XYZ file of C-alpha atoms in Angstrom:
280
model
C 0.000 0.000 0.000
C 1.040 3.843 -0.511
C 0.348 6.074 1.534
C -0.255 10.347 -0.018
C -1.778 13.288 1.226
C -3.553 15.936 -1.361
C -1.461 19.566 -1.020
C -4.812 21.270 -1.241
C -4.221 20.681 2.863
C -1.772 23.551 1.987
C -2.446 25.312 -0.601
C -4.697 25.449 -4.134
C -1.690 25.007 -6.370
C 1.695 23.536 -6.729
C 3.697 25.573 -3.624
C 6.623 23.102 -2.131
C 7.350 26.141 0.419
C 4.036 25.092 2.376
C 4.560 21.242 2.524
C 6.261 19.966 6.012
C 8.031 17.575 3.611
C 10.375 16.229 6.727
C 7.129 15.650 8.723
C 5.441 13.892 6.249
C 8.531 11.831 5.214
C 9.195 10.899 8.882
C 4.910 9.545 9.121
C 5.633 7.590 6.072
C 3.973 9.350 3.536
C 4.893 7.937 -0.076
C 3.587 10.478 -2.627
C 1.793 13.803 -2.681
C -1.628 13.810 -4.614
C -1.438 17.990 -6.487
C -4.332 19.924 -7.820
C -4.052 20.999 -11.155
C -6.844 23.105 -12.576
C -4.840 25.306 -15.631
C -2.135 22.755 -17.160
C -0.439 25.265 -18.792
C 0.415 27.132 -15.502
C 1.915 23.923 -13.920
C 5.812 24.327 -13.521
C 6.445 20.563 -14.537
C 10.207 20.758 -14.172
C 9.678 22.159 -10.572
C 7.269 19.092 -9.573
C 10.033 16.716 -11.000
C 12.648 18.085 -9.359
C 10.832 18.606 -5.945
C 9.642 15.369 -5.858
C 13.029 13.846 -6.096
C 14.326 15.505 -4.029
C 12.055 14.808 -1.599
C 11.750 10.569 -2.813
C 7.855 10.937 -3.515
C 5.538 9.720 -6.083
C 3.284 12.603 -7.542
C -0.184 12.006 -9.277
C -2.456 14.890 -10.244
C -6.143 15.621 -9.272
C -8.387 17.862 -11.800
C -11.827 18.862 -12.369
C -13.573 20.028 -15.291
C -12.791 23.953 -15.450
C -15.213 26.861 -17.173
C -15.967 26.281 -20.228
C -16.036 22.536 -20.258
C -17.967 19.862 -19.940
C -17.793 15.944 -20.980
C -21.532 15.438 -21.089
C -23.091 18.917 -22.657
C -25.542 18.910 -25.409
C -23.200 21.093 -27.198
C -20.658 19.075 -29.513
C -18.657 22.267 -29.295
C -17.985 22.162 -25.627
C -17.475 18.195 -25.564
C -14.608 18.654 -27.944
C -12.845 21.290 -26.423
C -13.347 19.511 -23.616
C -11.567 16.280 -24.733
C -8.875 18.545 -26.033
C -8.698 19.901 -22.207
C -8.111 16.726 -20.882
C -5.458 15.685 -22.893
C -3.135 18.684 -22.344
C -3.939 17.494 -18.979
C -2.419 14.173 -19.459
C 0.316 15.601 -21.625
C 1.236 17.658 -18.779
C 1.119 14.618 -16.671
C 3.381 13.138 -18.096
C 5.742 15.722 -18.108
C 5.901 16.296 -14.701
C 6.188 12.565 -13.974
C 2.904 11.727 -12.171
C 1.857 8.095 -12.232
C -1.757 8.690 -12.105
C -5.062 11.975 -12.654
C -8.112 11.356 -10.780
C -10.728 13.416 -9.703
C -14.417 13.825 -11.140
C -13.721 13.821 -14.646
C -17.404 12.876 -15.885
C -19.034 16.319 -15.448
C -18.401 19.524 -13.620
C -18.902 20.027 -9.598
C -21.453 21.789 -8.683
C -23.347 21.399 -12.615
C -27.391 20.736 -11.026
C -29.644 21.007 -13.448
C -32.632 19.712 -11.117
C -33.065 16.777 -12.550
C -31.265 12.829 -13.081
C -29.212 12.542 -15.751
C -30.298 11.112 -19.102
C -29.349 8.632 -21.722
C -27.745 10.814 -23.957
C -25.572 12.463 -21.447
C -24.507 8.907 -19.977
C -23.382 7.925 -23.662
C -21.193 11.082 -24.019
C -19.211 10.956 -20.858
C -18.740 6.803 -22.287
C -17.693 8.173 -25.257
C -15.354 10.867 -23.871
C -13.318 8.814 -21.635
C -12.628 6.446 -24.737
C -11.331 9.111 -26.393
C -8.871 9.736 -24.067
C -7.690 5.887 -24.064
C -5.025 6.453 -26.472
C -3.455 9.174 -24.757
C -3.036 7.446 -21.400
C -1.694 4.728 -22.985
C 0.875 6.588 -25.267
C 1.900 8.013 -21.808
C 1.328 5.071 -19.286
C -0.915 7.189 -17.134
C -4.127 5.867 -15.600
C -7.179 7.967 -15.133
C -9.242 7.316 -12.006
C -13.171 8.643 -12.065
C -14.676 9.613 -8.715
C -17.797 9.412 -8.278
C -19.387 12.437 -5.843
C -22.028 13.291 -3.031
C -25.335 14.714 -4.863
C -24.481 17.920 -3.831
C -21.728 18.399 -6.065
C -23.059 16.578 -8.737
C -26.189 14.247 -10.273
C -23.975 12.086 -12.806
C -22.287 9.805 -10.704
C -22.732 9.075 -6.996
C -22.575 5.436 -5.788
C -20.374 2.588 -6.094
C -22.401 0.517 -8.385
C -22.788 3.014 -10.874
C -19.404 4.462 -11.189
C -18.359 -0.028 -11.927
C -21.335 0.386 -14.527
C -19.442 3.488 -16.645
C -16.275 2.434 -16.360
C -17.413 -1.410 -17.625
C -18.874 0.417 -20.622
C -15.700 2.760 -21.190
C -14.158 -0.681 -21.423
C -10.066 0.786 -20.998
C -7.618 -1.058 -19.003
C -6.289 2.812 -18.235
C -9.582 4.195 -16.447
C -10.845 3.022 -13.326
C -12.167 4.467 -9.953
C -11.110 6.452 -7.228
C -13.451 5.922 -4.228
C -13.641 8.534 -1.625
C -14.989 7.642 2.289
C -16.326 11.772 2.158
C -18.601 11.306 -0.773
C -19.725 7.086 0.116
C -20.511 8.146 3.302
C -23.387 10.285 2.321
C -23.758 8.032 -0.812
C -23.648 4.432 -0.279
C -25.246 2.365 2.237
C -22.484 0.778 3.309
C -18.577 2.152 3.367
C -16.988 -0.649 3.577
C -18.919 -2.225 0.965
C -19.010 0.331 -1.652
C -15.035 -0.418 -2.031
C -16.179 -4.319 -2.058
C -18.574 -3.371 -5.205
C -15.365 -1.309 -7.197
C -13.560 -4.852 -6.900
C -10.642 -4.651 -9.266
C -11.976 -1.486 -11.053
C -10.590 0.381 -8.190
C -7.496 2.534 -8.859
C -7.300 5.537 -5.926
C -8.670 5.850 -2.545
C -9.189 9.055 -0.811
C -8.932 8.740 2.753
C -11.287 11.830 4.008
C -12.702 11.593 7.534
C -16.783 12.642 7.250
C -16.063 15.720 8.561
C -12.707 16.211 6.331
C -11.058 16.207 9.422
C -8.166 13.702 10.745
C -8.942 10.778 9.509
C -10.183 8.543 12.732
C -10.866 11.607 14.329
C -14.737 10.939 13.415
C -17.130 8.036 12.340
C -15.856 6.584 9.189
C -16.065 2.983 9.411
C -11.902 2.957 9.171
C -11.671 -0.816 10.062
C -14.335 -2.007 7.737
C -13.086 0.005 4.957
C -9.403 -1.082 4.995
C -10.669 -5.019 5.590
C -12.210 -4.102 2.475
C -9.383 -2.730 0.723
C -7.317 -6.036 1.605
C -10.038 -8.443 1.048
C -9.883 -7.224 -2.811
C -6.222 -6.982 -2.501
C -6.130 -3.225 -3.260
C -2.302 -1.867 -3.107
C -2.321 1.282 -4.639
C -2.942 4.681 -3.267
C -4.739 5.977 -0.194
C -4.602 9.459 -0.284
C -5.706 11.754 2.376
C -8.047 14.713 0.551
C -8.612 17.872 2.773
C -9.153 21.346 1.810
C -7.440 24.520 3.664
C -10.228 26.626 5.171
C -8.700 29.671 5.268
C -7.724 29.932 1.546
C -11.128 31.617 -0.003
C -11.376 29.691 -3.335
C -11.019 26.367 -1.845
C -13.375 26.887 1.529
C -15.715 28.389 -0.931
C -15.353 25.819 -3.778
C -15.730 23.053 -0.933
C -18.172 24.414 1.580
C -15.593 24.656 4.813
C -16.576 27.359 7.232
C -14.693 26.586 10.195
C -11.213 24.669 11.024
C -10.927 20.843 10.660
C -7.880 20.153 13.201
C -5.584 22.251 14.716
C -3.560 22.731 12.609
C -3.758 21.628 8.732
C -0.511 19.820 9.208
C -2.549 17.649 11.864
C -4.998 16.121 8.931
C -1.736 15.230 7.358
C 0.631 14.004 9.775
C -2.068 12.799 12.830
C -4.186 11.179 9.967
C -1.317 9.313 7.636
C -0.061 7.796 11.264
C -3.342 6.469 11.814
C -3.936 4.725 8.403
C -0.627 2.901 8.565
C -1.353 1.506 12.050
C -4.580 0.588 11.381
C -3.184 -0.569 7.884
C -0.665 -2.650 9.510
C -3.126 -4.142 12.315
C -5.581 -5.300 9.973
């Protein structure tokens, strides 16, 4: 198993200066998960070098920006969408990340008041296949995350997120689960992971307050007997969002400190999940 925390802890881009790399090397932390949101802003050389010199794996998290969107009505937009997406994986690859995950099938916070239709289900199919080739001329995977229904309408539970990527039908694109958004979503935690089976590629680890994780009531036990029963080894990630930064507390709805300190979600919460990791 890996073990990464998501800089948006820190920060809402790419800023070494605010990571407490030593700490987090000392805890055992593996790889750091980075948000990028404008590819073409991304110092790549900067991640690369920072990351070595650190000994960490990087892999990217993204959301659909402005302007895009992989299930619109409009051709137009689903185009320059795809075309969005793969300057995202370009950019991937330049700065050496091994994986992008994040809510790739439509944009957060898109409601239109109603489920989602046939149509729209088809084009976010057909949009991830179109990015098969890329992630495959770069060896990146792409891991879809399904998200609570206040964010979005697409994609919520377990089941259905195994159901699109079984009809995207690439060996690159697969799931990133996240105890935040199951816990509202899916009945059970523990078995929502169960249901992603081998489909599963990235786990964020976000207590249900997007606190420290095992600071609240996440079923933490159940969830990581889950993870081994399917033999999961890749990434748990922890995912929290710094309060005091405006975009992000907006963005995320987070009106009041989580720990502490933000290094506390990091630290407190990585030294938990190995524990428990290693006790299970």
């Amino acid at each position: 198993m890996k073990f990464g925390v998501n800089t948006m802890i820190w920060s809402g881009g790419f800023e070494p200066d605010k990571y407490p790399f030593d700490d987090l090397k000392e805890v055992g932390v593996d790889g750091i998960e980075i948000p990028v949101f404008v590819p073409e802003d991304l110092d790549t050389a900067a991640v690369r070098r920072t990351c070595e010199a650190h000994a960490l794996s990087v892999h990217f998290c993204s959301v659909n920006p402005d302007g895009t969107n992989p299930i619109s009505d409009d051709a137009a937009v689903r185009s320059r969408t795809v075309a969005h997406w793969k300057n995202v994986i370009r950019t991937a690859a330049e700065a050496g990340a091994e994986q992008i995950a994040g809510p790739t099938h439509s944009p957060v916070g898109y409601l239109p008041g109603r489920r989602r239709n046939e149509d729209e289900w088809r084009w976010g199919v057909e949009f991830h296949q179109a990015l098969h080739d890329d992630l495959a001329d770069t060896g990146i995977t792409m891991a879809v995350e399904p998200l609570n229904r206040f964010e979005t309408y697409f994609l919520n539970t377990a089941a259905d997120t195994v159901r699109f990527v079984e009809e995207i039908g690439s060996d690159r694109i697969g799931i990133l689960l996240d105890t935040f958004h199951q816990n509202i979503e899916d009945k059970d935690v523990a078995d929502a992971y169960r249901t992603c089976g081998e489909h599963l590629m990235h786990v964020h680890t976000c207590e249900n307050d997007r606190g420290v994780p095992g600071s609240g009531h996440v079923d933490w036990p159940g969830v990581l007997a889950a993870l081994k029963e399917i033999g999961y080894d890749r990434w748990m990630t922890i995912e929290s969002f710094n309060a005091h930064i405006p975009e992000l507390s907006a963005a995320t709805a987070i009106w009041r400190d989580l720990a502490g300190s933000m290094d506390e979600i990091a630290i407190d919460g990585t030294r938990f999940l190995r524990d428990l990791w290693a006790r299970t």
